[in-house]
Amino acid sequence: MKRLLAAMAVLLCLCLLAGCANKLKSSEKYHEGMPDVDFADEAEVLNGVNIPEFKASDMDESVPENAMRVDLASADKEYRITSGGTYVLSGALNDGRVIVDSMDAVHIVLNGAAIACKGGPALYCKNADRLIITLAEGTENFISDSEEYFLDSGDENEPNAAIFSQSDLTINGKGRLTVTAKHNNGINSRDKLKLYSGDIEVISSDDGIVGKDCLLIGGGNISVTSGDDALRSTNSKDEERGSIVIRGGSIGIDANGDALNAKNCIVIDGGVINAKCGGGANEVEFILQNDGKLTNEQAQQNSDSCKGLSAKRGIVIRGGVLELDTFDDSIHSNGSTVISGGEFNIKSGDEGIHSDAFTVINGGVFRIERCFEGIQGANVRISGGVLDIASADDGINSTGSTEEPADAENKDGLVKIEGGVISVCANGDGVDSNNAIWIVGGVLSISNANSSTDTPFDCEGVFAIDGGSVFGCGGSERLVTASGDSGQYSAFVVIDGKAGDEITVKNASGVVLFEQTAGFDFSCVAFSSADMKQGASYTVFINGAESVTFELTSVCTVKGEF
């Protein structure tokens, strides 16, 4: 009886193996040498970070009956507020200033006010529990300073902006405010700065709008023209503070520095950001070298930072519309970047999206129409979204960590594609990794230059395809093919064609598996689909003419010699 059961067990195993011969597992599986990377998420990026929110007082525009009403034209050089309450300011104060010095909360309503100061900030909050500035509906208000400040001290808290506050500062309302800062910054709070509503224009010789502990924007129409960074949060000493948070609003930026620069994190949930930095991406010329590669030496050698978003710790984007035209990287994190939503139109003289650690894209619509490299990180994961990338060098690139691991087998450097619809047109490699490439889902189409150094897929370690729909055409000289233990069948075919050729792949029944227009001349075509089966035949057509027919003989079938 035992022998019979044993024989039945062996027979069952043989049947199962036979059933698997034509259908490999198309889900994540173990691959020897594949780095075990624990990708960052929002919670990890924002762990311990103080994310500011609006309070009821930040949104309050009401003016009580007992408010103090002041005609600044009658003030003698200086109007000083020393008690809490609401102050409605109107009229012009030339070569003078408004000073707030109170232990209580102060509410200033600008009701058609114009304040111009020579020698210091025009509106200076020395002390207050908090300062709220309301722009009265239907009014235009003007604040300006001069190039020189005449102040007593030289410490870091010394005023350096046309509107300067040592305390929490909030601006709201339905009116308009124009700030002209000739000395340095436009609006600066040495504590928290919140912009809830209003039309605000800042023209500054240095930074535009600065909140040391945080900069929170919830709405309004904001325009910044700055000699350096447009929006900043500068607290680098407190790990909880120094972040920029944007919930809404329409923000237009023309900066000679960064559009957004945070010493901690940048968080964007909504709003529209339209930014040009350093004159824009077209200021960087991609120069063709003797080896056929393009270089962007201008951006690499530029000592000034002209980025779109720049954060020391991390970037989290959940929504909004970002139009970024930048001399330098359009989105740059010294830590990790996690994007789950939003619409992105990017032109960059360097990298479209760069992270020193993890670049994680879970959703969003991306049009990166000009860049040197499209998406880069030590490790890159794409699990959702729609991405259209045109790059002068690599489309998607994993650099690996700069620190060498104690165990060489644990070296990271992974591009992992789990989902999304991704189109890459690259003058370099389509997908490049200093270690491994792992495709488990999504739709990926690549067209890359047919050069001696560039291929649709390039990596130094493991390249595994376990799922998804994958197509690439480009160079073949250094082509890396998928590993033999991949969970999904693939084919790599040597075939020549020209830019603009229509490439079609059909099975023996004439069903179209892939269709793509080549963006460059090419010498190979690579493709993988869950519909492909061992033993089946496939044909590659160029401009409708049959070019190559072959049988899928192994997990990774190579037709021709590379």
Short mmCIF file of C-alpha atoms in Angstrom, two decimals, residues 12-508:
data_model
loop_
_atom_site.label_atom_id
_atom_site.label_comp_id
_atom_site.label_asym_id
_atom_site.label_seq_id
_atom_site.Cartn_x
_atom_site.Cartn_y
_atom_site.Cartn_z
CA LEU A 12 1.18 13.48 -9.49
CA CYS A 13 4.43 15.49 -9.37
CA LEU A 14 5.25 14.55 -12.97
CA CYS A 15 1.79 15.66 -14.11
CA LEU A 16 2.16 18.99 -12.33
CA LEU A 17 5.55 19.58 -13.89
CA ALA A 18 4.20 18.75 -17.34
CA GLY A 19 1.35 21.19 -16.84
CA CYS A 20 3.83 23.93 -15.96
CA ALA A 21 6.00 23.36 -19.03
CA ASN A 22 4.10 25.90 -21.14
CA LYS A 23 3.06 28.31 -18.42
CA LEU A 24 5.53 29.89 -16.02
CA LYS A 25 4.50 31.64 -12.85
CA SER A 26 3.77 35.28 -13.77
CA SER A 27 4.01 36.72 -10.29
CA GLU A 28 6.88 37.85 -8.06
CA LYS A 29 9.34 35.10 -7.39
CA TYR A 30 12.77 34.70 -5.90
CA HIS A 31 15.71 35.57 -8.13
CA GLU A 32 19.22 34.87 -6.98
CA GLY A 33 21.16 38.11 -6.82
CA MET A 34 18.06 40.33 -6.83
CA PRO A 35 18.54 43.03 -4.17
CA ASP A 36 16.05 42.95 -1.29
CA VAL A 37 15.03 46.61 -1.23
CA ASP A 38 12.53 47.95 1.29
CA PHE A 39 11.22 51.01 -0.56
CA ALA A 40 10.26 54.13 1.38
CA ASP A 41 6.64 55.22 1.73
CA GLU A 42 4.98 58.48 2.81
CA ALA A 43 4.98 57.49 6.47
CA GLU A 44 8.71 56.89 6.45
CA VAL A 45 9.51 60.14 4.63
CA LEU A 46 7.34 62.21 6.98
CA ASN A 47 8.12 60.34 10.21
CA GLY A 48 8.66 62.88 12.98
CA VAL A 49 8.03 65.88 10.72
CA ASN A 50 5.73 68.61 12.01
CA ILE A 51 3.15 69.16 9.24
CA PRO A 52 1.36 72.48 9.83
CA GLU A 53 -2.38 72.98 9.44
CA PHE A 54 -4.63 76.02 9.27
CA LYS A 55 -6.48 77.04 12.43
CA ALA A 56 -9.79 78.89 12.60
CA SER A 57 -7.95 82.11 13.43
CA ASP A 58 -5.87 81.81 10.24
CA MET A 59 -9.05 81.91 8.16
CA ASP A 60 -10.82 84.69 10.07
CA GLU A 61 -11.14 87.87 8.00
CA SER A 62 -13.81 89.54 10.15
CA VAL A 63 -13.39 93.10 11.39
CA PRO A 64 -15.00 93.84 14.80
CA GLU A 65 -16.82 97.11 15.43
CA ASN A 66 -14.20 98.22 17.94
CA ALA A 67 -11.32 97.85 15.45
CA MET A 68 -8.82 100.70 15.40
CA ARG A 69 -8.97 102.52 12.04
CA VAL A 70 -5.78 104.31 11.02
CA ASP A 71 -5.01 106.67 8.15
CA LEU A 72 -1.30 106.12 7.60
CA ALA A 73 -1.00 109.45 5.80
CA SER A 74 -1.28 111.12 9.19
CA ALA A 75 1.45 108.98 10.80
CA ASP A 76 4.85 110.55 11.38
CA LYS A 77 7.42 108.16 9.92
CA GLU A 78 6.33 105.27 12.11
CA TYR A 79 3.07 103.75 13.28
CA ARG A 80 3.59 101.47 16.27
CA ILE A 81 1.14 98.80 17.49
CA THR A 82 1.74 97.83 21.13
CA SER A 83 -1.59 96.23 22.10
CA GLY A 84 -3.51 93.28 20.77
CA GLY A 85 -6.62 93.73 18.63
CA THR A 86 -7.62 94.57 15.07
CA TYR A 87 -6.13 97.52 13.19
CA VAL A 88 -7.49 98.67 9.82
CA LEU A 89 -4.77 100.51 7.90
CA SER A 90 -5.40 102.69 4.86
CA GLY A 91 -3.63 105.55 3.10
CA ALA A 92 0.04 106.02 2.19
CA LEU A 93 3.03 106.07 4.51
CA ASN A 94 6.08 107.21 2.56
CA ASP A 95 9.53 106.65 4.03
CA GLY A 96 8.04 105.13 7.16
CA ARG A 97 7.12 101.80 8.67
CA VAL A 98 4.55 99.92 10.74
CA ILE A 99 5.96 98.18 13.80
CA VAL A 100 4.16 95.55 15.86
CA ASP A 101 5.50 95.07 19.40
CA SER A 102 2.89 93.39 21.59
CA MET A 103 2.50 90.37 23.85
CA ASP A 104 -0.93 89.66 22.37
CA ALA A 105 -2.31 88.55 19.01
CA VAL A 106 -2.50 91.33 16.45
CA HIS A 107 -4.76 91.48 13.38
CA ILE A 108 -3.86 94.01 10.69
CA VAL A 109 -6.34 94.70 7.89
CA LEU A 110 -4.75 96.34 4.85
CA ASN A 111 -7.53 98.46 3.36
CA GLY A 112 -5.89 100.28 0.48
CA ALA A 113 -2.59 100.84 2.27
CA ALA A 114 0.79 101.76 0.78
CA ILE A 115 3.86 101.55 3.01
CA ALA A 116 7.33 102.41 1.69
CA CYS A 117 10.36 102.37 3.96
CA LYS A 118 13.95 103.47 3.49
CA GLY A 119 16.45 101.75 5.76
CA GLY A 120 14.48 98.73 6.99
CA PRO A 121 11.36 96.56 6.69
CA ALA A 122 8.16 98.43 5.87
CA LEU A 123 6.04 96.15 8.07
CA TYR A 124 8.02 94.80 11.02
CA CYS A 125 6.61 92.50 13.69
CA LYS A 126 9.14 92.58 16.51
CA ASN A 127 6.90 90.66 18.86
CA ALA A 128 3.36 89.30 19.03
CA ASP A 129 1.56 86.17 20.08
CA ARG A 130 0.80 85.94 16.35
CA LEU A 131 0.25 88.37 13.50
CA ILE A 132 -2.57 87.99 10.98
CA ILE A 133 -2.70 90.26 7.93
CA THR A 134 -6.01 90.47 6.05
CA LEU A 135 -6.24 91.96 2.57
CA ALA A 136 -9.59 93.76 2.48
CA GLU A 137 -11.83 92.71 -0.38
CA GLY A 138 -11.52 94.86 -3.50
CA THR A 139 -8.44 96.75 -2.30
CA GLU A 140 -4.90 97.04 -3.60
CA ASN A 141 -2.08 97.32 -1.09
CA PHE A 142 1.62 98.02 -1.55
CA ILE A 143 4.64 97.27 0.65
CA SER A 144 8.20 98.17 -0.33
CA ASP A 145 11.65 98.71 1.14
CA SER A 146 15.00 100.07 -0.08
CA GLU A 147 18.32 98.51 -1.02
CA GLU A 148 20.05 99.53 2.23
CA TYR A 149 18.96 98.70 5.79
CA PHE A 150 20.23 100.69 8.77
CA LEU A 151 19.91 98.37 11.77
CA ASP A 152 21.50 97.99 15.16
CA SER A 153 22.54 94.33 15.24
CA GLY A 154 24.01 91.76 12.91
CA ASP A 155 22.62 88.48 14.27
CA GLU A 156 20.64 85.90 12.27
CA ASN A 157 17.31 87.30 13.48
CA GLU A 158 18.02 90.70 12.03
CA PRO A 159 15.20 91.84 9.71
CA ASN A 160 15.90 91.15 6.04
CA ALA A 161 12.52 91.47 4.32
CA ALA A 162 10.00 94.12 3.33
CA ILE A 163 7.50 92.26 5.54
CA PHE A 164 9.39 90.72 8.45
CA SER A 165 7.96 88.93 11.48
CA GLN A 166 9.65 87.37 14.48
CA SER A 167 6.33 85.64 15.28
CA ASP A 168 3.84 83.41 13.49
CA LEU A 169 2.49 85.23 10.44
CA THR A 170 -0.70 84.49 8.47
CA ILE A 171 -1.99 86.32 5.39
CA ASN A 172 -5.60 85.95 4.25
CA GLY A 173 -8.33 87.98 2.53
CA LYS A 174 -9.84 88.77 -0.82
CA GLY A 175 -7.76 91.81 -1.72
CA ARG A 176 -4.40 92.25 -3.41
CA LEU A 177 -0.92 92.81 -1.99
CA THR A 178 2.20 93.76 -3.93
CA VAL A 179 5.53 93.46 -2.13
CA THR A 180 8.66 94.97 -3.67
CA ALA A 181 11.82 93.97 -1.83
CA LYS A 182 15.00 95.69 -2.99
CA HIS A 183 17.17 94.79 0.03
CA ASN A 184 16.72 91.02 0.31
CA ASN A 185 13.60 88.93 0.89
CA GLY A 186 9.99 89.80 0.20
CA ILE A 187 8.08 88.22 3.11
CA ASN A 188 9.90 86.48 5.96
CA SER A 189 8.66 84.94 9.19
CA ARG A 190 11.18 83.69 11.72
CA ASP A 191 8.45 81.33 12.94
CA LYS A 192 5.54 79.87 10.95
CA LEU A 193 4.29 81.52 7.76
CA LYS A 194 0.82 80.67 6.45
CA LEU A 195 -0.80 82.00 3.27
CA TYR A 196 -4.48 81.12 3.32
CA SER A 197 -5.96 83.36 0.61
CA GLY A 198 -5.56 86.63 -1.27
CA ASP A 199 -3.74 87.85 -4.37
CA ILE A 200 -0.08 88.24 -3.43
CA GLU A 201 2.72 89.40 -5.72
CA VAL A 202 6.31 89.44 -4.52
CA ILE A 203 9.23 90.92 -6.42
CA SER A 204 12.45 90.40 -4.49
CA SER A 205 16.19 90.83 -5.00
CA ASP A 206 16.88 87.62 -3.07
CA ASP A 207 14.34 85.08 -1.72
CA GLY A 208 10.64 85.67 -2.25
CA ILE A 209 8.59 84.17 0.60
CA VAL A 210 10.31 82.55 3.60
CA GLY A 211 8.93 80.76 6.65
CA LYS A 212 11.64 79.50 8.96
CA ASP A 213 9.69 76.79 10.82
CA CYS A 214 7.25 76.16 7.99
CA LEU A 215 5.60 77.65 4.92
CA LEU A 216 1.97 76.57 4.49
CA ILE A 217 -0.06 77.64 1.44
CA GLY A 218 -3.77 76.86 1.27
CA GLY A 219 -5.10 79.06 -1.51
CA GLY A 220 -5.02 82.40 -3.22
CA ASN A 221 -3.12 83.61 -6.24
CA ILE A 222 0.60 83.97 -5.58
CA SER A 223 3.20 85.37 -7.96
CA VAL A 224 6.90 85.46 -7.10
CA THR A 225 9.78 86.92 -9.09
CA SER A 226 12.96 86.37 -7.11
CA GLY A 227 16.68 86.90 -7.39
CA ASP A 228 17.21 83.58 -5.64
CA ASP A 229 14.72 81.03 -4.24
CA ALA A 230 11.01 81.82 -4.55
CA LEU A 231 9.52 79.84 -1.63
CA ARG A 232 11.68 78.68 1.29
CA SER A 233 11.57 77.07 4.71
CA THR A 234 14.93 77.42 6.41
CA ASN A 235 14.96 75.67 9.82
CA SER A 236 17.84 73.20 9.54
CA LYS A 237 18.41 72.72 13.28
CA ASP A 238 15.06 71.17 14.29
CA GLU A 239 14.29 67.81 12.63
CA GLU A 240 10.54 68.43 13.01
CA ARG A 241 10.49 71.81 11.28
CA GLY A 242 11.61 73.47 8.07
CA SER A 243 8.97 72.13 5.65
CA ILE A 244 6.87 73.58 2.82
CA VAL A 245 3.27 72.35 2.57
CA ILE A 246 0.97 73.30 -0.30
CA ARG A 247 -2.73 72.44 -0.04
CA GLY A 248 -4.05 74.64 -2.85
CA GLY A 249 -3.82 77.95 -4.62
CA SER A 250 -2.34 79.13 -7.89
CA ILE A 251 1.40 79.84 -7.70
CA GLY A 252 3.43 81.45 -10.48
CA ILE A 253 7.21 81.58 -10.08
CA ASP A 254 10.12 83.08 -12.01
CA ALA A 255 13.21 82.42 -9.90
CA ASN A 256 16.95 82.71 -10.39
CA GLY A 257 17.25 80.00 -7.74
CA ASP A 258 14.92 77.19 -6.68
CA ALA A 259 11.16 77.47 -6.94
CA LEU A 260 10.63 75.62 -3.62
CA ASN A 261 13.50 74.99 -1.23
CA ALA A 262 12.92 73.21 2.10
CA LYS A 263 15.51 72.24 4.68
CA ASN A 264 13.18 69.41 5.70
CA CYS A 265 10.29 68.16 3.54
CA ILE A 266 8.03 69.37 0.74
CA VAL A 267 4.42 68.13 0.81
CA ILE A 268 1.99 68.97 -2.01
CA ASP A 269 -1.67 67.95 -1.87
CA GLY A 270 -3.16 70.30 -4.44
CA GLY A 271 -2.96 73.64 -6.17
CA VAL A 272 -1.27 74.73 -9.38
CA ILE A 273 2.45 75.53 -9.49
CA ASN A 274 3.90 77.07 -12.64
CA ALA A 275 7.61 77.67 -12.21
CA LYS A 276 10.56 78.72 -14.34
CA CYS A 277 13.97 78.52 -12.68
CA GLY A 278 17.31 79.80 -13.92
CA GLY A 279 15.79 80.85 -17.23
CA GLY A 280 14.38 77.38 -17.90
CA ALA A 281 15.55 74.11 -19.41
CA ASN A 282 16.32 75.59 -22.81
CA GLU A 283 19.19 77.55 -21.26
CA VAL A 284 21.05 74.21 -21.07
CA GLU A 285 22.42 72.96 -24.38
CA PHE A 286 22.75 69.20 -24.78
CA ILE A 287 26.05 68.86 -26.67
CA LEU A 288 26.83 65.89 -28.91
CA GLN A 289 30.19 64.26 -28.12
CA ASN A 290 32.44 62.23 -30.42
CA ASP A 291 31.04 58.95 -29.07
CA GLY A 292 27.52 59.99 -30.07
CA LYS A 293 26.45 60.65 -26.47
CA LEU A 294 24.93 63.92 -25.34
CA THR A 295 26.24 65.86 -22.38
CA ASN A 296 24.80 68.68 -20.26
CA GLU A 297 28.01 70.16 -18.89
CA GLN A 298 26.36 73.56 -18.44
CA ALA A 299 24.00 72.22 -15.78
CA GLN A 300 26.69 70.08 -14.15
CA GLN A 301 29.14 72.95 -13.85
CA ASN A 302 26.62 75.56 -12.69
CA SER A 303 27.29 76.33 -9.01
CA ASP A 304 23.87 77.90 -8.43
CA SER A 305 20.88 75.71 -7.62
CA CYS A 306 18.05 76.34 -10.06
CA LYS A 307 15.70 73.47 -9.24
CA GLY A 308 11.93 73.25 -9.21
CA LEU A 309 11.37 71.43 -5.92
CA SER A 310 14.40 70.94 -3.67
CA ALA A 311 14.14 69.27 -0.26
CA LYS A 312 16.84 68.15 2.13
CA ARG A 313 14.90 65.27 3.69
CA GLY A 314 12.11 64.23 1.35
CA ILE A 315 9.25 65.06 -0.98
CA VAL A 316 5.66 63.76 -0.85
CA ILE A 317 3.22 64.70 -3.62
CA ARG A 318 -0.40 63.53 -3.51
CA GLY A 319 -2.03 65.89 -6.01
CA GLY A 320 -1.93 69.21 -7.77
CA VAL A 321 -0.69 70.43 -11.14
CA LEU A 322 3.04 71.17 -11.51
CA GLU A 323 4.42 72.94 -14.59
CA LEU A 324 8.19 72.98 -14.06
CA ASP A 325 10.70 74.49 -16.49
CA THR A 326 14.09 74.36 -14.79
CA PHE A 327 17.78 74.84 -15.56
CA ASP A 328 18.60 72.17 -12.96
CA ASP A 329 16.61 69.15 -11.67
CA SER A 330 12.86 69.76 -11.73
CA ILE A 331 12.17 67.63 -8.63
CA HIS A 332 15.13 66.94 -6.33
CA SER A 333 15.32 65.28 -2.92
CA ASN A 334 18.46 64.65 -0.90
CA GLY A 335 16.41 61.86 0.68
CA SER A 336 13.40 60.13 -0.90
CA THR A 337 10.52 61.17 -3.15
CA VAL A 338 7.08 59.51 -2.97
CA ILE A 339 4.44 60.54 -5.53
CA SER A 340 0.90 59.12 -5.48
CA GLY A 341 -0.98 61.66 -7.62
CA GLY A 342 -0.90 64.91 -9.53
CA GLU A 343 -0.26 66.15 -13.03
CA PHE A 344 3.31 66.96 -14.04
CA ASN A 345 4.62 68.80 -17.09
CA ILE A 346 8.38 68.88 -16.79
CA LYS A 347 11.21 70.42 -18.79
CA SER A 348 14.64 70.12 -17.18
CA GLY A 349 18.22 70.92 -18.07
CA ASP A 350 19.28 68.03 -15.88
CA GLU A 351 17.07 65.36 -14.28
CA GLY A 352 13.29 65.35 -14.33
CA ILE A 353 12.93 63.64 -10.94
CA HIS A 354 15.95 62.85 -8.76
CA SER A 355 16.30 61.34 -5.29
CA ASP A 356 19.51 60.45 -3.49
CA ALA A 357 17.65 57.56 -1.84
CA PHE A 358 14.28 56.24 -3.11
CA THR A 359 12.16 57.50 -5.98
CA VAL A 360 8.70 55.93 -5.63
CA ILE A 361 5.86 56.65 -8.07
CA ASN A 362 2.48 55.17 -7.17
CA GLY A 363 0.31 57.38 -9.37
CA GLY A 364 0.04 60.61 -11.31
CA VAL A 365 0.30 61.76 -14.91
CA PHE A 366 3.82 62.73 -16.02
CA ARG A 367 4.94 64.40 -19.22
CA ILE A 368 8.70 64.86 -19.08
CA GLU A 369 9.25 66.40 -22.48
CA ARG A 370 12.86 67.55 -22.07
CA CYS A 371 15.54 66.38 -19.64
CA PHE A 372 18.99 64.88 -19.47
CA GLU A 373 17.80 61.89 -17.44
CA GLY A 374 14.12 61.28 -16.75
CA ILE A 375 13.62 59.53 -13.40
CA GLN A 376 16.55 58.74 -11.15
CA GLY A 377 17.16 57.44 -7.65
CA ALA A 378 19.47 55.11 -5.78
CA ASN A 379 16.45 52.79 -6.07
CA VAL A 380 13.38 53.43 -8.25
CA ARG A 381 9.93 51.84 -8.01
CA ILE A 382 6.97 52.60 -10.28
CA SER A 383 3.67 50.96 -9.32
CA GLY A 384 1.14 53.23 -11.05
CA GLY A 385 0.54 56.36 -13.07
CA VAL A 386 1.00 57.36 -16.69
CA LEU A 387 4.53 58.43 -17.65
CA ASP A 388 5.79 59.83 -20.95
CA ILE A 389 9.55 60.45 -20.82
CA ALA A 390 11.83 61.98 -23.46
CA SER A 391 15.46 62.11 -22.32
CA ALA A 392 18.83 63.09 -23.73
CA ASP A 393 20.40 60.24 -21.76
CA ASP A 394 18.77 57.47 -19.71
CA GLY A 395 15.00 57.40 -19.30
CA ILE A 396 14.81 55.62 -15.94
CA ASN A 397 17.99 55.17 -13.90
CA SER A 398 18.96 53.53 -10.61
CA THR A 399 22.36 54.63 -9.33
CA GLY A 400 22.58 52.49 -6.20
CA SER A 401 23.60 53.82 -2.82
CA THR A 402 26.86 55.71 -2.54
CA GLU A 403 27.77 53.71 0.59
CA GLU A 404 29.15 50.24 -0.03
CA PRO A 405 27.29 47.53 1.95
CA ALA A 406 29.19 45.38 4.43
CA ASP A 407 27.95 42.35 2.50
CA ALA A 408 28.51 42.71 -1.25
CA GLU A 409 25.54 40.42 -1.90
CA ASN A 410 23.25 43.04 -0.34
CA LYS A 411 24.22 45.76 -2.81
CA ASP A 412 21.14 47.78 -3.78
CA GLY A 413 20.46 49.67 -6.97
CA LEU A 414 17.11 48.46 -8.28
CA VAL A 415 14.59 49.62 -10.85
CA LYS A 416 11.34 47.83 -10.04
CA ILE A 417 8.28 48.30 -12.23
CA GLU A 418 5.07 46.97 -10.70
CA GLY A 419 2.43 48.91 -12.63
CA GLY A 420 1.61 52.04 -14.57
CA VAL A 421 1.75 52.90 -18.26
CA ILE A 422 5.28 54.02 -19.14
CA SER A 423 6.61 55.32 -22.45
CA VAL A 424 10.32 56.13 -22.79
CA CYS A 425 12.08 57.78 -25.74
CA ALA A 426 15.73 57.97 -24.71
CA ASN A 427 18.93 59.02 -26.42
CA GLY A 428 20.65 56.85 -23.79
CA ASP A 429 19.45 53.62 -22.18
CA GLY A 430 15.72 53.13 -21.81
CA VAL A 431 15.98 51.60 -18.33
CA ASP A 432 19.41 51.58 -16.69
CA SER A 433 20.44 50.19 -13.32
CA ASN A 434 23.81 49.98 -11.63
CA ASN A 435 22.57 46.67 -10.29
CA ALA A 436 19.18 45.11 -11.12
CA ILE A 437 15.97 45.55 -13.11
CA TRP A 438 12.79 43.78 -12.02
CA ILE A 439 9.54 44.05 -14.00
CA VAL A 440 6.47 42.46 -12.42
CA GLY A 441 3.61 44.45 -13.93
CA GLY A 442 2.51 47.52 -15.85
CA VAL A 443 2.89 48.51 -19.49
CA LEU A 444 6.38 49.59 -20.57
CA SER A 445 7.37 50.72 -24.06
CA ILE A 446 10.87 51.95 -24.92
CA SER A 447 12.54 53.46 -27.96
CA ASN A 448 16.19 54.32 -27.50
CA ALA A 449 19.14 55.36 -29.63
CA ASN A 450 20.96 52.72 -31.67
CA SER A 451 24.46 53.42 -30.38
CA SER A 452 27.38 51.27 -29.26
CA THR A 453 26.69 52.05 -25.60
CA ASP A 454 22.90 52.34 -25.29
CA THR A 455 20.20 49.67 -25.21
CA PRO A 456 16.55 49.40 -24.15
CA PHE A 457 17.66 47.64 -20.93
CA ASP A 458 21.04 47.95 -19.25
CA CYS A 459 22.07 46.61 -15.86
CA GLU A 460 25.11 45.14 -14.12
CA GLY A 461 23.14 42.56 -12.14
CA VAL A 462 19.92 40.60 -12.50
CA PHE A 463 17.27 41.48 -15.11
CA ALA A 464 14.02 39.60 -14.46
CA ILE A 465 10.60 39.88 -16.09
CA ASP A 466 7.82 38.28 -14.03
CA GLY A 467 4.83 40.11 -15.47
CA GLY A 468 3.54 43.12 -17.36
CA SER A 469 3.62 44.09 -21.00
CA VAL A 470 7.14 45.04 -22.11
CA PHE A 471 8.38 46.32 -25.48
CA GLY A 472 11.64 47.96 -26.48
CA CYS A 473 13.55 48.82 -29.63
CA GLY A 474 17.01 50.32 -29.86
CA GLY A 475 20.70 49.44 -29.69
CA SER A 476 21.85 45.83 -29.53
CA GLU A 477 25.62 45.96 -29.06
CA ARG A 478 25.45 45.89 -25.25
CA LEU A 479 21.92 44.59 -24.87
CA VAL A 480 21.09 42.85 -21.60
CA THR A 481 18.49 40.08 -21.94
CA ALA A 482 16.10 38.81 -19.26
CA SER A 483 17.29 36.03 -16.95
CA GLY A 484 16.39 32.44 -17.61
CA ASP A 485 14.52 32.13 -14.32
CA SER A 486 12.10 34.95 -15.15
CA GLY A 487 8.45 34.24 -14.51
CA GLN A 488 7.31 35.40 -17.95
CA TYR A 489 8.48 34.58 -21.47
CA SER A 490 10.39 37.19 -23.47
CA ALA A 491 12.08 37.51 -26.86
CA PHE A 492 15.08 39.56 -27.97
CA VAL A 493 15.36 39.82 -31.76
CA VAL A 494 18.18 41.26 -33.87
CA ILE A 495 16.53 43.35 -36.56
CA ASP A 496 17.40 46.66 -38.23
CA GLY A 497 15.08 49.59 -38.76
CA LYS A 498 14.84 53.35 -39.03
CA ALA A 499 13.32 56.09 -36.91
CA GLY A 500 9.66 56.39 -37.82
CA ASP A 501 9.27 52.72 -38.76
CA GLU A 502 6.10 51.00 -37.56
CA ILE A 503 6.98 47.85 -35.63
CA THR A 504 4.28 45.19 -35.13
CA VAL A 505 4.52 41.82 -33.37
CA LYS A 506 1.91 39.15 -34.10
CA ASN A 507 1.40 35.55 -33.00
CA ALA A 508 0.76 32.66 -35.40
#
